[in-house]
Amino acid sequence: MIDHFSQKTIDTLGYYVYVYSDPKDHKPFYIGKGKGNRVFSHLNEESDSEKVDKINEIQSRDKGPNEPIIEILAYGLDEETAEKVEAAAIDLIGIKNLTNQQRGKDAKEYGIIEVSELEARANNDILELDDITDYIMLININEHYRKDMTPFELYEATRAYWFVAQKERERVQYVLSVYRGLVLEVYEPKAWLPALDTMMESRADETVNAHKKQRKKKGQKQKYEFVGRVAAEDVRDKYLHKSVASFYADGKRYPVRYPLKENHKKDNR
């Protein structure tokens, strides 16, 4: 196995995207990008990482091939294109199946995307205030969103945990799950409960300890979660895959918005 490229090869390659695979089953375990001899740099890496542990485990085998398979996925690229190819490859295989610590650069912009979401983003069908016929609540889930989320994980990312006043809990008819300004799903809440009153299967490790600590603080406002179901099709047709970015255009970071309430405040100024 070689451990470096000749200068002629380096000149030919330009930027490239590469794959490390396990020789035992040929399953990819790391995707990277670079130029020059970057592809070989991991073989002697000593960092504390899952990638290095995997390479060391392969190299310590007594039987069978004991070096990772290294392949060039694409070459002759500029840096920006290499970043996009890397992001797409990581998304295709799935970050959970790799030792990469994070998705590729700009993966949220150029990574794998379901066709209806792509059409919605490209077509940019905007939800105007006049189109809203129900008292809706928008919840921006940017911090919790993943491309490979199941419908159940999307529901759990949306339903908790938020500061929601009693008046709003009583008025809200539908909750719209929003990622990067686009409505991904519409839910009909059936009940609002104090945070942690129900099981959060897909977010348990992430949230429970933090919210238990929060509950101990005197004077801390209570967060809430809802339980409910996906809205009826006629309701989803009104809101699903619509752009609501304009309702976040004020630059404020709080993820929960009530378009009708906020418009009423503007009208009464």
Coordinates of C-alpha atoms in Angstrom, one line a residue:
M1 CA 0.0 0.0 0.0
I2 CA 1.4 3.4 -0.9
D3 CA 1.6 6.2 1.6
H4 CA 2.0 9.2 -0.7
F5 CA 1.4 10.5 -4.2
S6 CA 3.9 11.6 -6.7
Q7 CA 4.0 15.2 -7.6
K8 CA 2.6 14.4 -11.1
T9 CA -0.4 12.6 -9.5
I10 CA -0.9 15.5 -7.1
D11 CA -1.0 18.0 -10.0
T12 CA -3.6 15.8 -11.7
L13 CA -5.8 15.3 -8.7
G14 CA -6.5 18.9 -7.6
Y15 CA -9.0 18.8 -4.8
Y16 CA -10.6 15.4 -4.2
V17 CA -13.0 13.4 -2.0
Y18 CA -11.8 10.1 -0.5
V19 CA -13.3 7.1 1.4
Y20 CA -11.8 4.9 4.0
S21 CA -13.3 1.4 4.2
D22 CA -12.9 -1.7 6.4
P23 CA -11.2 -4.4 4.3
K24 CA -13.1 -7.1 6.1
D25 CA -16.5 -6.1 4.8
H26 CA -15.7 -3.1 2.5
K27 CA -18.0 -0.8 4.5
P28 CA -17.0 2.8 4.4
F29 CA -16.2 4.3 7.8
Y30 CA -14.8 7.7 7.0
I31 CA -15.3 10.3 4.2
G32 CA -12.9 13.2 3.7
K33 CA -11.7 15.8 1.3
G34 CA -8.4 17.5 0.6
K35 CA -5.5 17.9 -1.9
G36 CA -1.9 16.7 -2.1
N37 CA -1.3 13.9 0.3
R38 CA -4.2 14.7 2.7
V39 CA -5.7 11.3 2.1
F40 CA -2.8 9.5 3.8
S41 CA -2.6 11.7 6.8
H42 CA -5.0 9.7 9.0
L43 CA -2.8 6.6 8.8
N44 CA -0.3 8.1 11.4
E45 CA -2.8 10.3 13.2
E46 CA -2.7 10.0 17.0
S47 CA -5.8 12.0 18.0
D48 CA -8.4 10.6 20.3
S49 CA -11.2 9.9 17.9
E50 CA -13.4 7.1 16.7
K51 CA -11.8 7.3 13.2
V52 CA -8.3 6.7 14.7
D53 CA -9.5 3.9 16.9
K54 CA -11.0 2.2 13.8
I55 CA -7.8 2.5 11.8
N56 CA -5.7 1.2 14.7
E57 CA -8.1 -1.7 15.1
I58 CA -7.7 -2.7 11.5
Q59 CA -3.9 -2.3 11.6
S60 CA -3.7 -4.6 14.6
R61 CA -5.5 -7.5 13.1
D62 CA -3.6 -10.8 12.9
K63 CA -5.6 -12.3 10.1
G64 CA -6.6 -10.9 6.8
P65 CA -5.8 -7.5 5.4
N66 CA -4.7 -5.1 8.0
E67 CA -4.8 -1.8 6.2
P68 CA -7.9 0.2 5.5
I69 CA -9.0 0.4 1.9
I70 CA -8.5 4.0 0.6
E71 CA -10.4 5.1 -2.5
I72 CA -10.7 8.4 -4.3
L73 CA -14.4 9.1 -4.8
A74 CA -14.0 12.1 -7.1
Y75 CA -11.1 14.3 -8.2
G76 CA -10.2 17.2 -10.4
L77 CA -12.4 19.4 -8.3
D78 CA -12.2 22.9 -7.0
E79 CA -12.4 23.3 -3.2
E80 CA -16.1 24.4 -3.1
T81 CA -17.2 21.4 -5.3
A82 CA -15.2 19.0 -3.1
E83 CA -17.0 20.3 -0.1
K84 CA -20.4 19.7 -1.7
V85 CA -19.4 16.2 -2.9
E86 CA -18.1 15.4 0.6
A87 CA -21.3 16.6 2.2
A88 CA -23.4 14.6 -0.2
A89 CA -21.4 11.4 0.4
I90 CA -21.6 11.7 4.1
D91 CA -25.4 12.2 3.9
L92 CA -25.8 9.3 1.5
I93 CA -24.0 6.8 3.8
G94 CA -25.4 8.5 7.0
I95 CA -23.3 10.2 9.7
K96 CA -24.4 7.4 12.1
N97 CA -22.6 4.8 9.9
L98 CA -19.3 6.8 9.8
T99 CA -16.6 7.9 12.2
N100 CA -16.9 11.5 10.9
Q101 CA -17.5 13.7 13.9
Q102 CA -19.7 16.1 11.8
R103 CA -21.5 16.4 8.5
G104 CA -19.6 18.1 5.7
K105 CA -19.4 21.8 5.3
D106 CA -22.6 23.4 3.9
A107 CA -24.3 20.0 4.3
K108 CA -27.5 21.7 5.4
E109 CA -27.5 23.7 2.2
Y110 CA -26.3 21.1 -0.3
G111 CA -26.6 17.7 1.4
I112 CA -29.2 15.0 0.8
I113 CA -32.7 16.3 0.6
E114 CA -36.1 14.7 0.0
V115 CA -37.6 15.7 -3.4
S116 CA -40.7 17.3 -2.1
E117 CA -38.6 19.5 0.3
L118 CA -36.3 20.4 -2.5
E119 CA -39.2 21.4 -4.7
A120 CA -40.8 23.4 -1.9
R121 CA -37.5 25.3 -1.2
A122 CA -36.8 25.9 -4.9
N123 CA -40.4 26.9 -5.7
N124 CA -40.5 29.0 -2.6
D125 CA -44.3 29.0 -2.1
I126 CA -44.7 31.7 0.6
L127 CA -47.3 31.5 3.4
E128 CA -48.8 35.0 3.5
L129 CA -50.6 36.3 6.5
D130 CA -53.8 36.4 4.6
D131 CA -53.5 32.7 3.9
I132 CA -53.6 31.9 7.7
T133 CA -57.1 30.8 8.7
D134 CA -56.2 29.1 12.0
Y135 CA -54.4 30.2 15.1
I136 CA -51.1 28.6 14.4
M137 CA -47.8 28.3 16.3
L138 CA -44.5 28.2 14.5
I139 CA -41.6 26.3 16.1
N140 CA -38.2 26.6 14.6
I141 CA -36.3 23.3 15.2
N142 CA -33.0 24.2 13.5
E143 CA -31.0 23.1 16.5
H144 CA -32.5 19.7 16.7
Y145 CA -33.0 18.9 13.0
R146 CA -31.2 16.1 11.1
K147 CA -31.7 15.1 7.5
D148 CA -32.2 11.4 8.5
M149 CA -34.9 12.1 11.1
T150 CA -37.9 9.7 11.2
P151 CA -41.4 11.2 11.4
F152 CA -41.4 10.3 15.1
E153 CA -38.1 12.1 15.7
L154 CA -39.4 15.1 13.9
Y155 CA -42.5 15.1 16.1
E156 CA -40.4 14.9 19.3
A157 CA -38.1 17.6 18.1
T158 CA -41.1 19.8 17.6
R159 CA -43.3 19.1 20.6
A160 CA -40.9 20.1 23.4
Y161 CA -39.6 22.0 25.3
W162 CA -41.0 25.6 25.0
F163 CA -42.1 28.6 27.0
V164 CA -45.8 28.8 26.1
A165 CA -48.2 31.0 28.1
Q166 CA -51.5 29.6 29.3
K167 CA -53.4 31.9 26.9
E168 CA -51.5 30.6 23.9
R169 CA -51.8 26.9 25.1
E170 CA -55.6 27.4 25.0
R171 CA -55.7 29.2 21.7
V172 CA -53.3 27.3 19.5
Q173 CA -55.0 25.0 17.0
Y174 CA -52.0 23.8 15.0
V175 CA -48.3 23.7 15.5
L176 CA -46.1 24.0 12.5
S177 CA -42.6 22.4 12.6
V178 CA -40.2 24.8 10.8
Y179 CA -36.6 24.1 9.6
R180 CA -34.7 26.9 7.9
G181 CA -38.0 28.8 7.2
L182 CA -39.8 25.9 5.6
V183 CA -42.8 24.1 7.2
L184 CA -41.9 20.4 7.5
E185 CA -45.0 19.1 9.3
V186 CA -48.3 20.3 10.8
Y187 CA -49.5 18.9 14.2
E188 CA -52.7 19.2 16.1
P189 CA -51.9 19.4 19.8
K190 CA -54.4 17.6 22.0
A191 CA -52.9 18.6 25.4
W192 CA -50.1 20.8 26.8
L193 CA -48.1 19.4 29.8
P194 CA -45.3 20.6 31.9
A195 CA -41.9 19.7 30.5
L196 CA -40.8 16.1 31.3
D197 CA -44.3 14.9 32.1
T198 CA -44.2 12.5 29.1
M199 CA -41.5 10.2 27.8
M200 CA -39.1 11.7 25.1
E201 CA -37.7 8.6 23.6
S202 CA -35.5 10.1 20.9
R203 CA -34.3 13.1 23.0
A204 CA -34.0 11.6 26.5
D205 CA -30.3 11.8 26.9
E206 CA -30.1 15.2 25.4
T207 CA -32.7 17.0 27.5
V208 CA -33.7 15.3 30.8
N209 CA -30.7 16.3 32.9
A210 CA -30.8 19.9 31.7
H211 CA -34.5 20.3 32.4
K212 CA -34.3 18.6 35.8
K213 CA -31.7 21.2 36.8
Q214 CA -33.9 23.9 35.5
R215 CA -36.8 22.8 37.5
K216 CA -34.8 23.2 40.7
K217 CA -34.2 26.9 40.1
K218 CA -36.6 29.1 42.1
G219 CA -38.6 31.5 40.0
Q220 CA -37.7 29.7 36.8
K221 CA -40.5 29.9 34.2
Q222 CA -42.0 26.6 33.3
K223 CA -41.5 25.1 29.9
Y224 CA -44.2 23.0 28.2
E225 CA -44.5 20.1 25.8
F226 CA -47.5 19.1 23.7
V227 CA -48.9 15.7 22.8
G228 CA -50.9 15.4 19.6
R229 CA -51.1 14.0 16.1
V230 CA -50.4 15.0 12.5
A231 CA -53.1 17.4 11.3
A232 CA -55.8 16.4 8.9
E233 CA -54.9 16.5 5.2
D234 CA -56.9 19.6 4.4
V235 CA -55.0 21.5 7.1
R236 CA -51.6 20.1 6.0
D237 CA -52.4 21.2 2.4
K238 CA -52.7 24.8 3.6
Y239 CA -49.4 25.0 5.4
L240 CA -47.1 22.1 4.5
H241 CA -43.9 22.9 2.6
K242 CA -44.7 26.6 2.7
S243 CA -42.0 29.2 3.4
V244 CA -42.6 31.1 6.7
A245 CA -39.2 32.8 6.7
S246 CA -40.8 36.2 6.7
F247 CA -42.2 35.6 10.2
Y248 CA -38.6 35.2 11.5
A249 CA -37.2 38.2 9.5
D250 CA -36.9 40.4 12.6
G251 CA -33.6 38.6 13.5
K252 CA -34.8 37.6 17.0
R253 CA -33.6 34.1 18.0
Y254 CA -36.6 32.9 20.0
P255 CA -37.9 29.9 17.9
V256 CA -41.6 30.2 18.8
R257 CA -43.8 32.5 16.8
Y258 CA -47.6 33.3 16.6
P259 CA -48.2 35.1 13.3
L260 CA -51.7 36.2 14.0
K261 CA -50.9 37.5 17.5
E262 CA -47.8 39.3 16.3
N263 CA -49.7 40.9 13.4
H264 CA -52.4 42.0 15.9
K265 CA -49.7 43.8 18.0
K266 CA -48.4 45.6 14.9
D267 CA -51.9 46.8 14.0
N268 CA -52.5 48.2 17.4
R269 CA -49.3 50.2 17.7

